[in-house]
Coordinates of C-alpha atoms and ligand atoms in Angstrom, one line a residue:
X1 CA 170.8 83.0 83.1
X2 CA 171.5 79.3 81.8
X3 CA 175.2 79.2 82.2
X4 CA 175.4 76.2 80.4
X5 CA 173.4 77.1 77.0
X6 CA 173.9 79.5 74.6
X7 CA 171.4 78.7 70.9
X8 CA 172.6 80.3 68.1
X9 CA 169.9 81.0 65.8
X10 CA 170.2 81.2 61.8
X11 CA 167.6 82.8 59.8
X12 CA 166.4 85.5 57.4
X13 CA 164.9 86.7 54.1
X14 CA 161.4 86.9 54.7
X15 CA 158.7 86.7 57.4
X16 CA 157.9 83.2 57.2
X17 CA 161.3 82.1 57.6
X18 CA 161.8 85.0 60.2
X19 CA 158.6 84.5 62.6
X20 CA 159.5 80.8 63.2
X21 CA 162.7 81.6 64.9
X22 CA 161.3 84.4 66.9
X23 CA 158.8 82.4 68.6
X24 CA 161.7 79.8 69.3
X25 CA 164.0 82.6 70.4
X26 CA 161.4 84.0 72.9
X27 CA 160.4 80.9 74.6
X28 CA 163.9 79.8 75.8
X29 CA 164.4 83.7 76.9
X30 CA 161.5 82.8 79.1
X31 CA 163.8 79.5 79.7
X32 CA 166.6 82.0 81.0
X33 CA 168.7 80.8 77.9
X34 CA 170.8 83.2 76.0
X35 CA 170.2 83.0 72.3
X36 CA 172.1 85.0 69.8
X37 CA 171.0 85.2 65.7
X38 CA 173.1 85.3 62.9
X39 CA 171.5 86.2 59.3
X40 CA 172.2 88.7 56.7
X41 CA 173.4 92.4 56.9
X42 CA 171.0 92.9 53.7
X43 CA 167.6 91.6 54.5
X44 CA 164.8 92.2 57.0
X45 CA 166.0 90.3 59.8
X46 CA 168.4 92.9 60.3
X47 CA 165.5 95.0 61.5
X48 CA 162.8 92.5 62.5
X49 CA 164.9 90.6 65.4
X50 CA 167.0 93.3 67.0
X51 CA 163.7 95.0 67.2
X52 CA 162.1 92.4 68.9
X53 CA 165.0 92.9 71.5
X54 CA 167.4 90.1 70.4
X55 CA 171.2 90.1 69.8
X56 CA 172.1 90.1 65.8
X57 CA 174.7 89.7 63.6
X58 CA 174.2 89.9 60.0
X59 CA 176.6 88.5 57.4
X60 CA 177.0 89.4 54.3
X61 CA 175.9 86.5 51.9
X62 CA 173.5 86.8 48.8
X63 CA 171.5 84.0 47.1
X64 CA 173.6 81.3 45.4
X65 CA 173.6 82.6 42.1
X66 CA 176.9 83.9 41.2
X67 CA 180.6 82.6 41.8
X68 CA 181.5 85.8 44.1
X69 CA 178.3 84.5 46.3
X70 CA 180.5 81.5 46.7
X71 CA 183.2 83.3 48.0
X72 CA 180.9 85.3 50.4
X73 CA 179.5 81.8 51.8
X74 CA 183.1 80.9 52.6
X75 CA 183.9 84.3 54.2
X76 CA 181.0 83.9 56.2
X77 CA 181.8 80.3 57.2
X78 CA 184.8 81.3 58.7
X79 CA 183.0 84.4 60.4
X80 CA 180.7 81.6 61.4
X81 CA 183.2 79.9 62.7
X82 CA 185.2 82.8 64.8
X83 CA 181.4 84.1 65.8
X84 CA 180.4 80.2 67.2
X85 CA 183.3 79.9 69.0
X86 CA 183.9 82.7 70.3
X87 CA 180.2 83.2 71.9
X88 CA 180.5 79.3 72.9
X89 CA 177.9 78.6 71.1
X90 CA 176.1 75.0 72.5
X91 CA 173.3 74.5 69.9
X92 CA 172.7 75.9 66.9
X93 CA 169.3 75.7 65.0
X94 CA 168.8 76.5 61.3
X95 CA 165.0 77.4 59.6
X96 CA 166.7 76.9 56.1
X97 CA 167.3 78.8 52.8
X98 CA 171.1 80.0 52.2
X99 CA 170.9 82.4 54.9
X100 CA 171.6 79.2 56.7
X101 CA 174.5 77.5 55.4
X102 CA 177.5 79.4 57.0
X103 CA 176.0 78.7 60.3
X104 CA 175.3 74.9 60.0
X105 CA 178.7 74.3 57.9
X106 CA 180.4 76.3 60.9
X107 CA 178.9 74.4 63.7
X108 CA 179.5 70.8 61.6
X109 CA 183.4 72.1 61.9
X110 CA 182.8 72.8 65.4
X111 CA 181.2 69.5 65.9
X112 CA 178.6 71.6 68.0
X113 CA 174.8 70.0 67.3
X114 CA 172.4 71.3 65.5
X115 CA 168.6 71.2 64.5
X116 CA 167.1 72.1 61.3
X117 CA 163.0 73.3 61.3
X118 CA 161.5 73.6 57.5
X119 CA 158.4 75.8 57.0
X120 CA 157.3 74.1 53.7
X121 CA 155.1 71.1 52.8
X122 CA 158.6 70.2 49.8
X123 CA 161.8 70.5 52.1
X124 CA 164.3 73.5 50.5
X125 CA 167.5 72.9 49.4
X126 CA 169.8 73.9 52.5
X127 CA 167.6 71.7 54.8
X128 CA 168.1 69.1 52.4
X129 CA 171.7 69.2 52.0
X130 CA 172.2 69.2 55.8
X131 CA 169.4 66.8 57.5
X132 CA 171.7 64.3 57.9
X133 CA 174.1 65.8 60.1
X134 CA 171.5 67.0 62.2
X135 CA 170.5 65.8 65.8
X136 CA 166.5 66.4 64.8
X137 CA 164.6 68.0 62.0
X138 CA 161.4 69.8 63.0
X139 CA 158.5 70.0 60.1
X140 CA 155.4 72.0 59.8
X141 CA 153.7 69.2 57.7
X142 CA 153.7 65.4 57.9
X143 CA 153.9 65.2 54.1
X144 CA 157.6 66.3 54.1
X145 CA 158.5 63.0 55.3
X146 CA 157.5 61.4 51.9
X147 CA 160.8 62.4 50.6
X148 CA 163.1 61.3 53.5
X149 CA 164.8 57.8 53.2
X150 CA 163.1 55.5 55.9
X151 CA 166.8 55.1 57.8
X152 CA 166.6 59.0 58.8
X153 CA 163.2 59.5 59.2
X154 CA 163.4 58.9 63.4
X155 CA 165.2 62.3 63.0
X156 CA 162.0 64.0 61.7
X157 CA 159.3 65.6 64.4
X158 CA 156.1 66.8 62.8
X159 CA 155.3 69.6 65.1
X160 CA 153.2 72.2 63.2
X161 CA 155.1 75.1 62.4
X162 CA 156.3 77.6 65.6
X163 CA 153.7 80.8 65.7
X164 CA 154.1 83.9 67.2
X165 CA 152.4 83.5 70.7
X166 CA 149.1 85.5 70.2
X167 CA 148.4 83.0 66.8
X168 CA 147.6 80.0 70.4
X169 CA 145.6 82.1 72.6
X170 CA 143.1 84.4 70.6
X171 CA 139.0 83.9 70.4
X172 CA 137.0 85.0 67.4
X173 CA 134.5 86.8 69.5
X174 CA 136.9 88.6 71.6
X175 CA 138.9 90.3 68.9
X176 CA 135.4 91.5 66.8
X177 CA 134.5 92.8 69.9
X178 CA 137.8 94.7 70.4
X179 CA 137.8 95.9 66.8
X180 CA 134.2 97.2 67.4
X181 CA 132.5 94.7 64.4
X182 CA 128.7 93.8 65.0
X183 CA 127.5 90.7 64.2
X184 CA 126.2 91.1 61.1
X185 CA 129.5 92.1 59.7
X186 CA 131.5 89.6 57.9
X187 CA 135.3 90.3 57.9
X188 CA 137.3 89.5 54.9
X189 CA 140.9 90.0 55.1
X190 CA 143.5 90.0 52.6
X191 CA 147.2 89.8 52.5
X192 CA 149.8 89.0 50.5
X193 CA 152.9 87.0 51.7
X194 CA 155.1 89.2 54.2
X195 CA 156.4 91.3 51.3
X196 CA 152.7 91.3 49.9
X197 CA 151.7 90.2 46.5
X198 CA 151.4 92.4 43.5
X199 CA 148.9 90.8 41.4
X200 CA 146.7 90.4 44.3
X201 CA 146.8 94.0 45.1
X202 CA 145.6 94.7 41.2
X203 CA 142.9 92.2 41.5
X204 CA 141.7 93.7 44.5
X205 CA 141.7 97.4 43.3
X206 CA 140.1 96.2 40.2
X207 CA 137.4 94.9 42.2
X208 CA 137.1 97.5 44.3
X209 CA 133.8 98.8 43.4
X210 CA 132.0 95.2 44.1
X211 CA 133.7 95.3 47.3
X212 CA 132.2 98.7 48.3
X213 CA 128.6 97.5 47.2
X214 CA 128.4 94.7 49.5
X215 CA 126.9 94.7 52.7
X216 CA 127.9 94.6 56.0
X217 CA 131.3 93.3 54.5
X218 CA 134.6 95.1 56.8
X219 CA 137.9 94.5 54.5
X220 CA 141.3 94.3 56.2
X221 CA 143.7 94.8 53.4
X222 CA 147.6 94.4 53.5
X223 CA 149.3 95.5 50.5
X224 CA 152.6 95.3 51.6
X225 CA 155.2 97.5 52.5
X226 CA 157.2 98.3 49.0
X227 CA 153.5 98.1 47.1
X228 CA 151.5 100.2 49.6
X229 CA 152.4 104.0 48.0
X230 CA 151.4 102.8 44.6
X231 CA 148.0 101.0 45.9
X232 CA 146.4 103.7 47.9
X233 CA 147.3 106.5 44.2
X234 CA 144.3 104.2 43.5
X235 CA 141.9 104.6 46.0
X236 CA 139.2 107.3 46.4
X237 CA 137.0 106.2 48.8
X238 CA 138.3 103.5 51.4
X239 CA 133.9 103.0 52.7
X240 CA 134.9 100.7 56.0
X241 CA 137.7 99.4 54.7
X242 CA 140.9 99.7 56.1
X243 CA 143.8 99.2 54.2
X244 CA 147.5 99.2 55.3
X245 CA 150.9 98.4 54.5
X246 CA 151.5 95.6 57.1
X247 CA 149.7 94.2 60.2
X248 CA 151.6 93.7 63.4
X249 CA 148.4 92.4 64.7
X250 CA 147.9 89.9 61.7
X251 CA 146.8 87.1 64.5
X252 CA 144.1 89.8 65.8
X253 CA 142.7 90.5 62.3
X254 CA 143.2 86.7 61.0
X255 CA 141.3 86.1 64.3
X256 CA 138.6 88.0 63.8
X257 CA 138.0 87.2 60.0
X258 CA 135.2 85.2 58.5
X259 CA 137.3 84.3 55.4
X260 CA 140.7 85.4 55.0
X261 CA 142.2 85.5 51.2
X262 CA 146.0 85.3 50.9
X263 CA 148.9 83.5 49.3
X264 CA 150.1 79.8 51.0
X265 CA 153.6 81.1 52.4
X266 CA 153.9 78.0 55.0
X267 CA 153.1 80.5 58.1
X268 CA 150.2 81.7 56.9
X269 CA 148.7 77.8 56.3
X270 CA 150.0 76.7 59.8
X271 CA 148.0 80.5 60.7
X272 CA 145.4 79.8 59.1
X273 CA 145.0 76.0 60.7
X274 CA 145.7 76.9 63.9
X275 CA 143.1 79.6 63.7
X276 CA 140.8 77.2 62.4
X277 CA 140.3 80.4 58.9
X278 CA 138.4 79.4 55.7
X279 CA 140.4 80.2 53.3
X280 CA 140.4 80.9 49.5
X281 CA 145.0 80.9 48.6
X282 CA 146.4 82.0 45.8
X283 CA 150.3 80.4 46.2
X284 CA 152.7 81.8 44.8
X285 CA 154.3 80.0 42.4
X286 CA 158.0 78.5 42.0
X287 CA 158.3 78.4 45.9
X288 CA 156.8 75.5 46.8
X289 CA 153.2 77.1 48.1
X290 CA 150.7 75.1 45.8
X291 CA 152.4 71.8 47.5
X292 CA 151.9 74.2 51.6
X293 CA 148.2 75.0 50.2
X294 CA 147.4 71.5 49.2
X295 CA 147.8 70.2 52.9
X296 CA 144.6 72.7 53.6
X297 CA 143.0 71.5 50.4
X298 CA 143.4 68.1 51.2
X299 CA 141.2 68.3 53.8
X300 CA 138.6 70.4 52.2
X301 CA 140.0 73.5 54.9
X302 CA 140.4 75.7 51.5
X303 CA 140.3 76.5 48.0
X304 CA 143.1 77.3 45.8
X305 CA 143.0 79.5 43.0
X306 CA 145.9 80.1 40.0
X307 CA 147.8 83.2 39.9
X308 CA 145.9 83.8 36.7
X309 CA 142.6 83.7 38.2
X310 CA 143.2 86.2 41.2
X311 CA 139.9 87.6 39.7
X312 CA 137.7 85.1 40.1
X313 CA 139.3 84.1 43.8
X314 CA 137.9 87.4 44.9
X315 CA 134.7 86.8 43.3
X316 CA 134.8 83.5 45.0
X317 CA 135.8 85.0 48.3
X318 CA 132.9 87.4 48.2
X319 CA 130.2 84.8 47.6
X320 CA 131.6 82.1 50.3
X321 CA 131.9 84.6 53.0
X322 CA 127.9 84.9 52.9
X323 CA 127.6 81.3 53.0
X324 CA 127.9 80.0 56.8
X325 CA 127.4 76.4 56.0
X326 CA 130.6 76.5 53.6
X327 CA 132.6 78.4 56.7
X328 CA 131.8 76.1 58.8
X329 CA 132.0 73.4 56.9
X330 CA 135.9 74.6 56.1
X331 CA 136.8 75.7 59.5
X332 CA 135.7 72.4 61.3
X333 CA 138.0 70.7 58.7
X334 CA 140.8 72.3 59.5
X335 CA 140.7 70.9 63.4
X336 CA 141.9 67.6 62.0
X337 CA 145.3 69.1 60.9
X338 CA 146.0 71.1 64.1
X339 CA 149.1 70.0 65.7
X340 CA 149.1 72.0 69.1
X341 CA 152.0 74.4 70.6
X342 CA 154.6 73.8 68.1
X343 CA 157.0 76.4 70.0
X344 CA 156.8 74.0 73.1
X345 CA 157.4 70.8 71.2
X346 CA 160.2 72.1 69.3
X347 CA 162.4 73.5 72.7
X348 CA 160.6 70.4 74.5
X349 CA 162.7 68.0 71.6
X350 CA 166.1 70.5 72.0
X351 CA 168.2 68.5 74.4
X352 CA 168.9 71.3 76.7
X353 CA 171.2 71.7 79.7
X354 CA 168.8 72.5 82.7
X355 CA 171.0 74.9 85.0
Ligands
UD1_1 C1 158.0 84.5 48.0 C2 158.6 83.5 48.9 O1 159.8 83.1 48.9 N1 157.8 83.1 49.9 C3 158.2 82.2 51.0 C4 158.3 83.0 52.3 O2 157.1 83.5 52.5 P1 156.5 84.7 53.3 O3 157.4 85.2 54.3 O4 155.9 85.6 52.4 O5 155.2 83.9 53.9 P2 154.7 83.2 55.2 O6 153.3 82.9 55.0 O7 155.5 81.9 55.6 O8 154.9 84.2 56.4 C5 154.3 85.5 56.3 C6 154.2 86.0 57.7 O9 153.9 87.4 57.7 C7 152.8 87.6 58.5 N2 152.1 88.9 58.0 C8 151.8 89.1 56.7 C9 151.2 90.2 56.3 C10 150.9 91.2 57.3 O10 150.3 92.2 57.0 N3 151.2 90.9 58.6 C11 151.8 89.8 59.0 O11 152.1 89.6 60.2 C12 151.9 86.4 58.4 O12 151.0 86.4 59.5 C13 153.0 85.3 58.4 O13 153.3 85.0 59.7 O14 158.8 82.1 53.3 C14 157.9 81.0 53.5 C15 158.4 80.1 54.7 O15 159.6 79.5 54.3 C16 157.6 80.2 52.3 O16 156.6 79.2 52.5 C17 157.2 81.1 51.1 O17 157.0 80.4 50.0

């Protein structure tokens, strides 16, 4: 073990803001470095990372919306604080949202560095408030920098954003061959953000009977975990479908999938780049997706529908996946945004100790 590093990494909420510090945390294990996270006691990376074999520690803060969530921010700033310096903590890297504040206000009292990585094309409000301070700012998208005044934009890396490892080694070819689809087969697969996505689940069932018609067309469908129950009520006959709450091999299906139909969470767009995946995205809106989907438009890598028109995405999906000129067409745009290993860049830039 790296006696003279110990990262301290703050995340949480949801998948997309989870999976980024995973693949981080994992490559400087392989680095021998000890890395510890702190997020919160309520959410899912109370499950996700001590499952994936890392140390956690989970405050308990809730979004900003209230004065006693405030007071919790405090309370876990000082436990921040106690936690920091009591693990000797030597670099501390936040992937924003509030989960993150306690941490980063804790190591700015401790005067210990620390590095911020944003998911999303518009930067969120925690990585906003604390880029300054910061010894480097990793971002999935060179768009971000539009926003930053030109005297801290030598802090900013455009990396991509960090995938889990399978997303930089898998062939298309390969994974049909492991999931036993034929060539004439054309995989569409659909999923929602990490949580899934409600009205894409309705559109979906609602369309179900068109789906069933078409030939040689293998769906992949993840509902979600909280929406699964209440999806599969609906289903009679599943044909070759196969339809499941969540995909632990999303990077094998996504892999294997001529056209792949989801929301524009900011890993799914770096997924979908890196995997070179036409795409028709519905973002979610409010969060900032239309602006992560219009980095894949912009290049003509996909096509965004309106939460309102959910319907006519699938239609849209249905007719493009027989099309191999439009595929292609997509899927050779989307080279031009690929960034390479963002994992590697990002613990490359981190100004660690060697033993
Ligand atoms: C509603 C909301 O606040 N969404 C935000 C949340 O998205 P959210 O976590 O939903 O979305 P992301 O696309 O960033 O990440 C989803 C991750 O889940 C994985 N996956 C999904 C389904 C599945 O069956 N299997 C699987 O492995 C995807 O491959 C991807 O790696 O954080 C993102 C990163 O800050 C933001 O861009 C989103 O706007």
């Amino acid at each position: 073990m790296n006696k003279k590093e110990k990262v301290v990494l703050t995340t949480g909420g949801t998948g997309g803001h989870i999976y980024p510090a995973l693949a981080i945390a994992k490559k400087l294990k392989d680095k021998n470095i000890d890395v510890l996270f702190i997020g919160t006691s309520h959410r899912m990376e109370k499950t996700i990372v001590p499952n994936e074999g890392y140390r956690f520690i989970g405050l308990d803060i809730v979004p900003l919306k209230s004065v006693s969530a405030v007071f919790k921010i405090l309370k876990g700033t000082l436990r921040s604080i106690r936690i920091l310096r009591r693990e000797k903590a030597t670099k501390v890297i936040g992937f924003g949202n509030y989960i993150s504040i306690p941490v980063i206000l804790a190591a700015k009292f401790l005067r210990i560095p620390y590095y911020l990585q944003e998911q999303n094309s518009i930067m969120g409000l925690a990585n906003k408030k604390f880029y300054k301070g910061s010894k480097k700012v990793f971002l999935a998208f060179r768009n971000t920098l539009n926003s930053i005044p030109g005297k801290y934009r030598e802090k900013f890396i455009v990396t991509g954003n960090p995938l889990r490892e399978e997303f930089y080694h898998k062939e298309k070819a390969k994974e049909r061959e492991k999931l036993g689809i034929t060539e004439e087969e054309k995989v569409l697969f659909i999923i929602g953000g990490s949580l899934g996505a409600k009205n894409i689940n309705e559109a979906v069932l609602k369309k179900w009977d068109k789906i069933q018609e078409m030939k040689n067309l293998r769906l992949f469908w993840g509902t979600g975990k909280d929406l699964f129950e209440e999806v599969i009520s609906k289903i009679t006959d599943y044909g070759s479908a196969v339809v499941l709450p969540y995909f632990d091999n999303a990077a094998d299906i996504m892999s294997a999938a001529d056209m792949v139909l989801c929301r524009a969470g900011a890993s799914t767009v770096s997924e979908l780049i890196q995997l070179e995946k036409p795409s028709i995205v519905i973002p979610y809106d409010f969060v900032g997706q239309k602006e992560n989907a219009e980095e894949i438009e912009f290049v003509n890598g996909t096509k965004i529908f309106e939460n309102k028109n959910v319907s006519d995405a699938i239609d849209e999906a249905l007719l493009e996946i027989k099309q191999p000129d439009i595929l292609d067409f997509m899927s050779e745009n989307l080279k031009t945004l690929k960034k390479g290993n963002a994992v590697c860049s990002i613990v490359k830039h981190i100004d660690l100790e060697e033993k």
